[in-house]
C-alpha cells in the first residue's frame, strides 16, 4: 500500500504549497521556550500569547516572512559586575514560528505583565460562484 501525501491526493488539486507549509512548520525548531497560548478571540480572530518575562520590548522582534510569523527574543548579558550566588533566570534567546493561512493578517502586538500578545485576524473570503460554459468539440 502506498502512502498518499496531501499534494498527490487525486481530489485535492493545487494544495502542494499547503503540504510544503506543513513540512516547514514541523521544521521550525521550536523547543519548549518560551511557553505560549493560542486562543480564538472571535470567529475570525486569534491571539498568540508568549510568556516573555525578563524581556523588554526592544529585546523582541516580530516579523512576517512569507506567511510565517516569526517572534525572536534576545537578551543582553549582564556585564555590570554582579555576582550571582544562584542564577536560575538565564538570559537566553528564542525564536518561535507560526505558519499563517492565506488571508490571516497580523494586527497589533502588546506587552503586558511579562506577556507578549500578538493579535491576528482573518478576512472573511468572498463567496464566488462561476458558471463555466461547455463548448462543442
Short mmCIF file of N, CA, C and O in Angstrom, two decimals:
data_model
loop_
_atom_site.label_atom_id
_atom_site.label_comp_id
_atom_site.label_asym_id
_atom_site.label_seq_id
_atom_site.Cartn_x
_atom_site.Cartn_y
_atom_site.Cartn_z
N UNK A 1 0.85 -1.18 0.00
CA UNK A 1 0.00 0.00 0.00
C UNK A 1 0.89 1.24 0.00
O UNK A 1 1.79 1.36 0.81
N UNK A 2 0.64 2.15 -0.90
CA UNK A 2 1.44 3.37 -0.96
C UNK A 2 0.79 4.47 -0.14
O UNK A 2 -0.43 4.56 -0.06
N UNK A 3 1.63 5.28 0.45
CA UNK A 3 1.13 6.39 1.26
C UNK A 3 0.90 7.59 0.35
O UNK A 3 1.78 8.01 -0.37
N UNK A 4 -0.31 8.12 0.38
CA UNK A 4 -0.62 9.29 -0.41
C UNK A 4 -0.34 10.54 0.42
O UNK A 4 -0.78 10.64 1.55
N UNK A 5 0.39 11.45 -0.16
CA UNK A 5 0.55 12.73 0.50
C UNK A 5 -0.61 13.62 0.09
O UNK A 5 -1.33 13.34 -0.87
N UNK A 6 -0.80 14.69 0.83
CA UNK A 6 -1.91 15.58 0.54
C UNK A 6 -1.80 16.15 -0.88
O UNK A 6 -2.81 16.29 -1.57
N UNK A 7 -0.59 16.48 -1.30
CA UNK A 7 -0.40 17.07 -2.61
C UNK A 7 -0.64 16.11 -3.75
O UNK A 7 -0.87 16.51 -4.88
N UNK A 8 -0.59 14.80 -3.46
CA UNK A 8 -0.79 13.83 -4.54
C UNK A 8 -2.15 13.16 -4.49
O UNK A 8 -2.43 12.28 -5.28
N UNK A 9 -3.01 13.57 -3.57
CA UNK A 9 -4.36 13.01 -3.50
C UNK A 9 -5.13 13.47 -4.72
O UNK A 9 -5.11 14.66 -5.07
N UNK A 10 -5.85 12.57 -5.40
CA UNK A 10 -6.47 12.94 -6.67
C UNK A 10 -7.58 13.98 -6.57
O UNK A 10 -7.90 14.64 -7.55
N UNK A 11 -8.20 14.18 -5.39
CA UNK A 11 -9.28 15.14 -5.27
C UNK A 11 -8.82 16.48 -4.70
O UNK A 11 -9.61 17.41 -4.60
N UNK A 12 -7.58 16.60 -4.31
CA UNK A 12 -7.04 17.83 -3.77
C UNK A 12 -6.06 18.42 -4.78
O UNK A 12 -4.89 18.09 -4.79
N UNK A 13 -6.54 19.32 -5.60
CA UNK A 13 -5.72 19.88 -6.66
C UNK A 13 -5.19 21.25 -6.25
O UNK A 13 -5.94 22.08 -5.76
N UNK A 14 -3.90 21.45 -6.43
CA UNK A 14 -3.29 22.73 -6.13
C UNK A 14 -2.92 22.94 -4.67
O UNK A 14 -2.68 24.06 -4.24
N UNK A 15 -2.87 21.88 -3.88
CA UNK A 15 -2.56 22.00 -2.46
C UNK A 15 -1.10 21.67 -2.15
O UNK A 15 -0.74 21.47 -1.00
N UNK A 16 -0.25 21.64 -3.17
CA UNK A 16 1.16 21.31 -2.94
C UNK A 16 1.81 22.32 -2.00
O UNK A 16 2.63 21.95 -1.15
N UNK A 17 1.44 23.59 -2.14
CA UNK A 17 2.04 24.62 -1.29
C UNK A 17 1.62 24.42 0.16
O UNK A 17 2.42 24.65 1.07
N UNK A 18 0.40 23.99 0.40
CA UNK A 18 -0.05 23.73 1.77
C UNK A 18 0.78 22.60 2.39
O UNK A 18 1.17 22.69 3.56
N UNK A 19 1.07 21.58 1.61
CA UNK A 19 1.90 20.49 2.12
C UNK A 19 3.31 21.00 2.46
O UNK A 19 3.87 20.62 3.48
N UNK A 20 3.86 21.87 1.62
CA UNK A 20 5.17 22.45 1.93
C UNK A 20 5.13 23.29 3.19
O UNK A 20 6.06 23.28 4.00
N UNK A 21 4.03 24.04 3.40
CA UNK A 21 3.88 24.83 4.62
C UNK A 21 3.84 23.94 5.86
O UNK A 21 4.43 24.25 6.89
N UNK A 22 3.14 22.82 5.76
CA UNK A 22 3.09 21.89 6.89
C UNK A 22 4.47 21.30 7.20
O UNK A 22 4.86 21.18 8.36
N UNK A 23 5.21 20.96 6.16
CA UNK A 23 6.56 20.45 6.36
C UNK A 23 7.45 21.51 6.99
O UNK A 23 8.23 21.23 7.89
N UNK A 24 7.33 22.76 6.52
CA UNK A 24 8.15 23.85 7.05
C UNK A 24 7.81 24.12 8.51
O UNK A 24 8.70 24.35 9.33
N UNK A 25 6.54 24.06 8.87
CA UNK A 25 6.16 24.32 10.26
C UNK A 25 6.66 23.22 11.18
O UNK A 25 6.96 23.47 12.35
N UNK A 26 6.80 22.00 10.68
CA UNK A 26 7.32 20.91 11.50
C UNK A 26 8.82 21.08 11.74
O UNK A 26 9.35 20.55 12.71
N UNK A 27 9.51 21.83 10.89
CA UNK A 27 10.95 22.00 10.99
C UNK A 27 11.37 23.33 11.59
O UNK A 27 12.50 23.74 11.47
N UNK A 28 10.46 24.04 12.25
CA UNK A 28 10.78 25.38 12.73
C UNK A 28 11.74 25.39 13.89
O UNK A 28 12.28 26.43 14.24
N UNK A 29 11.97 24.27 14.53
CA UNK A 29 12.93 24.23 15.62
C UNK A 29 12.40 24.83 16.91
O UNK A 29 13.16 25.20 17.78
N UNK A 30 11.09 24.94 17.03
CA UNK A 30 10.51 25.45 18.27
C UNK A 30 10.71 24.43 19.36
O UNK A 30 10.22 23.32 19.29
N UNK A 31 11.46 24.83 20.37
CA UNK A 31 11.62 23.94 21.51
C UNK A 31 10.44 24.18 22.43
O UNK A 31 9.35 24.34 21.97
N UNK A 32 10.65 24.23 23.72
CA UNK A 32 9.55 24.49 24.62
C UNK A 32 9.61 25.87 25.23
O UNK A 32 8.87 26.16 26.16
N UNK A 33 10.49 26.72 24.72
CA UNK A 33 10.69 28.02 25.33
C UNK A 33 10.53 29.12 24.30
O UNK A 33 11.07 29.00 23.21
N UNK A 34 9.83 30.15 24.59
CA UNK A 34 9.01 30.36 25.77
C UNK A 34 7.66 29.68 25.61
O UNK A 34 7.21 29.44 24.48
N UNK A 35 7.00 29.39 26.72
CA UNK A 35 5.66 28.80 26.59
C UNK A 35 4.69 29.81 25.97
O UNK A 35 4.90 31.02 26.06
N UNK A 36 3.66 29.31 25.31
CA UNK A 36 2.72 30.20 24.62
C UNK A 36 1.32 29.61 24.64
O UNK A 36 1.14 28.41 24.84
N UNK A 37 0.35 30.47 24.42
CA UNK A 37 -1.05 30.09 24.23
C UNK A 37 -1.51 30.61 22.88
O UNK A 37 -1.03 31.65 22.42
N UNK A 38 -2.45 29.91 22.28
CA UNK A 38 -3.14 30.41 21.10
C UNK A 38 -4.62 30.31 21.42
O UNK A 38 -5.11 29.25 21.77
N UNK A 39 -5.31 31.45 21.34
CA UNK A 39 -6.73 31.44 21.64
C UNK A 39 -7.51 32.06 20.49
O UNK A 39 -7.01 32.94 19.79
N UNK A 40 -8.72 31.58 20.31
CA UNK A 40 -9.60 32.16 19.31
C UNK A 40 -10.44 33.20 20.04
O UNK A 40 -11.21 32.88 20.94
N UNK A 41 -10.28 34.46 19.66
CA UNK A 41 -10.95 35.54 20.36
C UNK A 41 -12.30 35.90 19.75
O UNK A 41 -13.11 36.56 20.40
N UNK A 42 -12.54 35.50 18.52
CA UNK A 42 -13.84 35.63 17.87
C UNK A 42 -13.84 34.64 16.70
O UNK A 42 -12.88 33.89 16.52
N UNK A 43 -14.89 34.66 15.92
CA UNK A 43 -14.98 33.70 14.82
C UNK A 43 -13.83 33.86 13.82
O UNK A 43 -13.37 32.89 13.24
N UNK A 44 -13.34 35.11 13.65
CA UNK A 44 -12.29 35.37 12.66
C UNK A 44 -11.07 36.06 13.25
O UNK A 44 -10.37 36.78 12.54
N UNK A 45 -10.81 35.87 14.53
CA UNK A 45 -9.61 36.47 15.11
C UNK A 45 -9.00 35.55 16.16
O UNK A 45 -9.68 34.74 16.77
N UNK A 46 -7.69 35.70 16.31
CA UNK A 46 -6.91 34.85 17.20
C UNK A 46 -5.93 35.72 17.98
O UNK A 46 -5.64 36.85 17.60
N UNK A 47 -5.41 35.17 19.06
CA UNK A 47 -4.37 35.85 19.84
C UNK A 47 -3.33 34.82 20.24
O UNK A 47 -3.65 33.78 20.80
N UNK A 48 -2.08 35.13 19.92
CA UNK A 48 -0.95 34.34 20.38
C UNK A 48 -0.36 35.08 21.57
O UNK A 48 -0.10 36.28 21.48
N UNK A 49 -0.17 34.39 22.68
CA UNK A 49 0.41 34.98 23.88
C UNK A 49 1.65 34.20 24.27
O UNK A 49 1.57 32.98 24.46
N UNK A 50 2.78 34.89 24.36
CA UNK A 50 4.04 34.27 24.78
C UNK A 50 4.44 34.80 26.14
O UNK A 50 4.33 36.00 26.40
N UNK A 51 4.92 33.92 27.01
CA UNK A 51 5.43 34.32 28.32
C UNK A 51 6.88 34.75 28.14
O UNK A 51 7.76 33.93 27.94
N UNK A 52 7.11 36.07 28.18
CA UNK A 52 8.43 36.63 27.90
C UNK A 52 8.94 37.44 29.10
O UNK A 52 9.48 38.54 28.92
N UNK A 53 8.78 36.92 30.28
CA UNK A 53 9.24 37.63 31.48
C UNK A 53 10.73 37.89 31.37
O UNK A 53 11.51 37.02 30.96
N UNK A 54 11.13 39.09 31.71
CA UNK A 54 12.54 39.48 31.66
C UNK A 54 12.95 40.12 30.35
O UNK A 54 14.05 40.65 30.24
N UNK A 55 12.08 40.09 29.35
CA UNK A 55 12.38 40.72 28.06
C UNK A 55 11.70 42.08 28.00
O UNK A 55 10.55 42.23 28.38
N UNK A 56 12.42 43.06 27.50
CA UNK A 56 11.85 44.37 27.23
C UNK A 56 11.40 44.40 25.78
O UNK A 56 11.79 43.53 24.98
N UNK A 57 10.61 45.39 25.43
CA UNK A 57 10.12 45.49 24.06
C UNK A 57 11.25 45.54 23.04
O UNK A 57 11.16 44.96 21.97
N UNK A 58 12.35 46.22 23.39
CA UNK A 58 13.46 46.32 22.43
C UNK A 58 14.31 45.05 22.37
O UNK A 58 15.22 44.95 21.55
N UNK A 59 14.01 44.05 23.22
CA UNK A 59 14.67 42.74 23.14
C UNK A 59 13.91 41.79 22.22
O UNK A 59 14.36 40.66 22.00
N UNK A 60 12.76 42.22 21.73
CA UNK A 60 11.89 41.35 20.94
C UNK A 60 11.76 41.87 19.52
O UNK A 60 11.78 43.08 19.29
N UNK A 61 11.62 40.96 18.57
CA UNK A 61 11.39 41.32 17.16
C UNK A 61 10.30 40.42 16.62
O UNK A 61 10.33 39.20 16.83
N UNK A 62 9.35 41.02 15.93
CA UNK A 62 8.26 40.27 15.31
C UNK A 62 8.31 40.57 13.82
O UNK A 62 8.25 41.73 13.41
N UNK A 63 8.44 39.52 13.01
CA UNK A 63 8.49 39.70 11.56
C UNK A 63 7.52 38.74 10.89
O UNK A 63 7.16 37.70 11.45
N UNK A 64 7.11 39.10 9.70
CA UNK A 64 6.29 38.24 8.87
C UNK A 64 7.11 37.92 7.64
O UNK A 64 7.47 38.81 6.87
N UNK A 65 7.47 36.64 7.49
CA UNK A 65 8.35 36.20 6.41
C UNK A 65 7.64 35.13 5.60
O UNK A 65 7.56 33.98 6.04
N UNK A 66 7.11 35.52 4.44
CA UNK A 66 6.45 34.57 3.54
C UNK A 66 5.39 33.75 4.27
O UNK A 66 5.45 32.54 4.34
N UNK A 67 4.40 34.46 4.85
CA UNK A 67 3.28 33.86 5.57
C UNK A 67 3.71 33.09 6.81
O UNK A 67 2.98 32.22 7.30
N UNK A 68 4.87 33.37 7.33
CA UNK A 68 5.33 32.76 8.57
C UNK A 68 5.62 33.87 9.57
O UNK A 68 6.47 34.73 9.34
N UNK A 69 4.88 33.85 10.68
CA UNK A 69 5.07 34.82 11.75
C UNK A 69 6.23 34.33 12.61
O UNK A 69 6.20 33.21 13.11
N UNK A 70 7.27 35.16 12.73
CA UNK A 70 8.46 34.78 13.48
C UNK A 70 8.64 35.78 14.63
O UNK A 70 8.69 36.98 14.40
N UNK A 71 8.72 35.25 15.85
CA UNK A 71 8.92 36.08 17.04
C UNK A 71 10.26 35.67 17.63
O UNK A 71 10.48 34.51 17.95
N UNK A 72 11.16 36.66 17.74
CA UNK A 72 12.51 36.40 18.26
C UNK A 72 12.74 37.23 19.51
O UNK A 72 12.28 38.37 19.59
N UNK A 73 13.46 36.65 20.44
CA UNK A 73 13.84 37.37 21.64
C UNK A 73 15.31 37.18 21.92
O UNK A 73 15.84 36.08 21.79
N UNK A 74 15.98 38.28 22.29
CA UNK A 74 17.41 38.22 22.60
C UNK A 74 17.68 39.19 23.74
O UNK A 74 17.40 40.37 23.62
N UNK A 75 18.20 38.66 24.84
CA UNK A 75 18.56 39.49 25.97
C UNK A 75 20.06 39.67 25.99
O UNK A 75 20.81 38.75 25.67
N UNK A 76 20.49 40.86 26.40
CA UNK A 76 21.92 41.10 26.55
C UNK A 76 22.42 40.48 27.84
O UNK A 76 21.69 40.34 28.82
N UNK A 77 23.66 40.09 27.84
CA UNK A 77 24.27 39.54 29.05
C UNK A 77 24.50 40.64 30.07
O UNK A 77 24.83 41.77 29.71
N UNK A 78 24.31 40.31 31.32
CA UNK A 78 24.59 41.27 32.39
C UNK A 78 26.09 41.39 32.55
O UNK A 78 26.75 40.48 33.01
N UNK A 79 26.62 42.53 32.17
CA UNK A 79 28.05 42.74 32.29
C UNK A 79 28.38 43.83 33.30
O UNK A 79 29.41 44.48 33.21
N UNK A 80 27.50 44.02 34.27
CA UNK A 80 27.70 45.12 35.20
C UNK A 80 28.41 44.68 36.48
O UNK A 80 28.36 45.38 37.49
N UNK A 81 29.07 43.54 36.47
CA UNK A 81 29.88 43.11 37.61
C UNK A 81 29.10 42.48 38.75
O UNK A 81 29.64 42.29 39.84
N UNK A 82 27.84 42.13 38.52
CA UNK A 82 27.07 41.50 39.58
C UNK A 82 27.57 40.08 39.80
O UNK A 82 27.98 39.39 38.87
N UNK A 83 27.54 39.65 41.05
CA UNK A 83 27.96 38.29 41.41
C UNK A 83 26.72 37.52 41.84
O UNK A 83 26.06 37.89 42.81
N UNK A 84 26.39 36.47 41.11
CA UNK A 84 25.21 35.66 41.42
C UNK A 84 25.61 34.49 42.29
O UNK A 84 26.56 33.76 41.97
N UNK A 85 24.91 34.27 43.39
CA UNK A 85 25.09 33.07 44.19
C UNK A 85 24.29 31.92 43.60
O UNK A 85 24.64 30.76 43.75
N UNK A 86 23.20 32.26 42.93
CA UNK A 86 22.40 31.29 42.18
C UNK A 86 21.81 32.04 40.99
O UNK A 86 21.30 33.14 41.14
N UNK A 87 21.90 31.44 39.82
CA UNK A 87 21.34 32.08 38.64
C UNK A 87 20.35 31.12 37.99
O UNK A 87 20.71 30.25 37.21
N UNK A 88 19.08 31.29 38.34
CA UNK A 88 18.03 30.45 37.80
C UNK A 88 17.28 31.11 36.65
O UNK A 88 16.54 30.47 35.94
N UNK A 89 17.49 32.42 36.50
CA UNK A 89 16.86 33.14 35.40
C UNK A 89 17.95 33.44 34.38
O UNK A 89 18.73 34.36 34.53
N UNK A 90 18.00 32.60 33.37
CA UNK A 90 19.05 32.73 32.37
C UNK A 90 18.63 33.74 31.30
O UNK A 90 17.46 33.85 30.95
N UNK A 91 19.60 34.46 30.79
CA UNK A 91 19.37 35.34 29.64
C UNK A 91 19.57 34.48 28.40
O UNK A 91 20.68 34.19 28.02
N UNK A 92 18.49 34.06 27.81
CA UNK A 92 18.60 33.19 26.64
C UNK A 92 17.78 33.77 25.50
O UNK A 92 16.84 34.52 25.71
N UNK A 93 18.13 33.38 24.32
CA UNK A 93 17.41 33.84 23.15
C UNK A 93 16.43 32.76 22.71
O UNK A 93 16.56 31.59 23.08
N UNK A 94 15.44 33.18 21.92
CA UNK A 94 14.47 32.22 21.42
C UNK A 94 13.97 32.67 20.05
O UNK A 94 14.15 33.82 19.65
N UNK A 95 13.35 31.73 19.37
CA UNK A 95 12.65 32.02 18.12
C UNK A 95 11.43 31.11 18.07
O UNK A 95 11.56 29.89 18.21
N UNK A 96 10.27 31.69 17.89
CA UNK A 96 9.02 30.95 17.73
C UNK A 96 8.45 31.30 16.36
O UNK A 96 8.40 32.47 15.98
N UNK A 97 8.02 30.28 15.63
CA UNK A 97 7.48 30.50 14.29
C UNK A 97 6.08 29.91 14.20
O UNK A 97 5.82 28.83 14.73
N UNK A 98 5.20 30.64 13.52
CA UNK A 98 3.83 30.21 13.31
C UNK A 98 3.51 30.41 11.84
O UNK A 98 3.66 31.52 11.32
N UNK A 99 3.06 29.36 11.16
CA UNK A 99 2.69 29.47 9.75
C UNK A 99 1.24 29.95 9.69
O UNK A 99 0.36 29.37 10.32
N UNK A 100 1.02 31.03 8.95
CA UNK A 100 -0.30 31.64 8.84
C UNK A 100 -0.97 31.24 7.54
O UNK A 100 -0.34 31.21 6.49
N UNK A 101 -2.25 30.97 7.62
CA UNK A 101 -3.03 30.65 6.42
C UNK A 101 -3.18 31.90 5.56
O UNK A 101 -3.03 33.03 6.04
N UNK A 102 -3.48 31.69 4.30
CA UNK A 102 -3.73 32.81 3.41
C UNK A 102 -4.93 33.60 3.93
O UNK A 102 -5.93 33.02 4.33
N UNK A 103 -4.80 34.90 3.96
CA UNK A 103 -5.88 35.74 4.45
C UNK A 103 -5.78 36.10 5.92
O UNK A 103 -6.52 36.94 6.40
N UNK A 104 -4.87 35.47 6.65
CA UNK A 104 -4.67 35.82 8.06
C UNK A 104 -3.67 36.97 8.13
O UNK A 104 -2.59 36.88 7.55
N UNK A 105 -4.06 38.03 8.80
CA UNK A 105 -3.21 39.21 8.89
C UNK A 105 -2.82 39.45 10.34
O UNK A 105 -3.59 39.19 11.26
N UNK A 106 -1.62 39.97 10.53
CA UNK A 106 -1.10 40.27 11.86
C UNK A 106 -1.57 41.66 12.24
O UNK A 106 -1.39 42.62 11.49
N UNK A 107 -2.17 41.77 13.42
CA UNK A 107 -2.63 43.06 13.92
C UNK A 107 -1.57 43.66 14.83
O UNK A 107 -0.39 43.66 14.50
N UNK A 108 -1.99 44.10 15.99
CA UNK A 108 -1.04 44.74 16.90
C UNK A 108 -0.41 43.73 17.86
O UNK A 108 -0.93 42.64 18.07
N UNK A 109 0.73 44.14 18.42
CA UNK A 109 1.42 43.36 19.44
C UNK A 109 1.51 44.23 20.68
O UNK A 109 1.85 45.41 20.59
N UNK A 110 1.20 43.65 21.83
CA UNK A 110 1.15 44.39 23.09
C UNK A 110 1.88 43.61 24.16
O UNK A 110 1.68 42.40 24.30
N UNK A 111 2.75 44.31 24.93
CA UNK A 111 3.40 43.71 26.10
C UNK A 111 2.59 44.08 27.33
O UNK A 111 2.24 45.25 27.51
N UNK A 112 2.30 43.08 28.19
CA UNK A 112 1.51 43.34 29.38
C UNK A 112 1.88 42.31 30.44
O UNK A 112 1.70 41.10 30.24
N UNK A 113 2.45 42.79 31.55
CA UNK A 113 2.78 41.93 32.69
C UNK A 113 3.64 40.73 32.32
O UNK A 113 3.39 39.61 32.76
N UNK A 114 4.64 40.92 31.48
CA UNK A 114 5.54 39.83 31.10
C UNK A 114 4.98 38.92 30.02
O UNK A 114 5.56 37.88 29.72
N UNK A 115 3.86 39.31 29.44
CA UNK A 115 3.25 38.53 28.36
C UNK A 115 3.22 39.36 27.09
O UNK A 115 2.88 40.54 27.12
N UNK A 116 3.60 38.74 25.98
CA UNK A 116 3.53 39.38 24.68
C UNK A 116 2.29 38.84 23.96
O UNK A 116 2.18 37.63 23.74
N UNK A 117 1.37 39.73 23.62
CA UNK A 117 0.15 39.36 22.91
C UNK A 117 0.28 39.81 21.46
O UNK A 117 0.59 40.97 21.20
N UNK A 118 0.03 38.90 20.53
CA UNK A 118 0.03 39.23 19.10
C UNK A 118 -1.34 38.85 18.56
O UNK A 118 -1.74 37.69 18.63
N UNK A 119 -2.06 39.86 18.06
CA UNK A 119 -3.41 39.63 17.55
C UNK A 119 -3.39 39.37 16.05
O UNK A 119 -2.65 40.02 15.30
N UNK A 120 -4.19 38.40 15.64
CA UNK A 120 -4.31 38.01 14.24
C UNK A 120 -5.78 38.09 13.84
O UNK A 120 -6.66 37.86 14.68
N UNK A 121 -6.04 38.39 12.58
CA UNK A 121 -7.42 38.39 12.10
C UNK A 121 -7.46 37.76 10.72
O UNK A 121 -6.50 37.79 9.97
N UNK A 122 -8.58 37.16 10.44
CA UNK A 122 -8.78 36.51 9.14
C UNK A 122 -9.96 37.16 8.45
O UNK A 122 -11.06 37.24 9.01
N UNK A 123 -9.72 37.66 7.26
CA UNK A 123 -10.79 38.29 6.49
C UNK A 123 -11.73 37.20 5.98
O UNK A 123 -11.28 36.12 5.57
N UNK A 124 -13.00 37.49 6.05
CA UNK A 124 -13.99 36.55 5.53
C UNK A 124 -13.89 36.52 4.01
O UNK A 124 -14.06 37.55 3.36
N UNK A 125 -13.60 35.35 3.42
CA UNK A 125 -13.46 35.31 1.96
C UNK A 125 -14.81 35.50 1.28
O UNK A 125 -15.85 35.11 1.79
N UNK A 126 -14.75 36.15 0.11
CA UNK A 126 -15.95 36.33 -0.70
C UNK A 126 -16.34 35.02 -1.32
O UNK A 126 -15.50 34.27 -1.81
N UNK A 127 -17.63 34.74 -1.31
CA UNK A 127 -18.11 33.54 -2.00
C UNK A 127 -18.26 33.88 -3.48
O UNK A 127 -18.95 34.83 -3.84
N UNK A 128 -17.60 33.11 -4.31
CA UNK A 128 -17.64 33.35 -5.75
C UNK A 128 -18.22 32.11 -6.42
O UNK A 128 -17.73 31.00 -6.20
N UNK A 129 -19.26 32.32 -7.18
CA UNK A 129 -19.83 31.23 -7.97
C UNK A 129 -19.65 31.61 -9.42
O UNK A 129 -20.05 32.69 -9.86
N UNK A 130 -18.99 30.73 -10.14
CA UNK A 130 -18.67 31.00 -11.54
C UNK A 130 -19.30 29.92 -12.40
O UNK A 130 -19.13 28.73 -12.14
N UNK A 131 -20.03 30.35 -13.39
CA UNK A 131 -20.64 29.41 -14.34
C UNK A 131 -19.66 29.15 -15.47
O UNK A 131 -19.16 30.08 -16.08
N UNK A 132 -19.37 27.90 -15.74
CA UNK A 132 -18.44 27.51 -16.80
C UNK A 132 -19.27 27.02 -17.99
O UNK A 132 -20.06 26.09 -17.86
N UNK A 133 -19.06 27.65 -19.13
CA UNK A 133 -19.81 27.23 -20.33
C UNK A 133 -19.14 26.02 -20.95
O UNK A 133 -17.94 25.84 -20.86
N UNK A 134 -19.94 25.21 -21.57
CA UNK A 134 -19.45 23.99 -22.23
C UNK A 134 -19.54 24.21 -23.74
O UNK A 134 -20.60 24.55 -24.27
N UNK A 135 -18.43 24.02 -24.42
CA UNK A 135 -18.38 24.19 -25.86
C UNK A 135 -18.43 22.83 -26.55
O UNK A 135 -17.97 21.84 -26.00
N UNK A 136 -18.93 22.85 -27.73
CA UNK A 136 -18.92 21.61 -28.53
C UNK A 136 -17.56 21.45 -29.17
O UNK A 136 -16.96 22.40 -29.62
N UNK A 137 -17.08 20.23 -29.19
CA UNK A 137 -15.77 19.95 -29.75
C UNK A 137 -15.75 19.43 -31.11
O UNK A 137 -16.54 19.33 -31.96
#
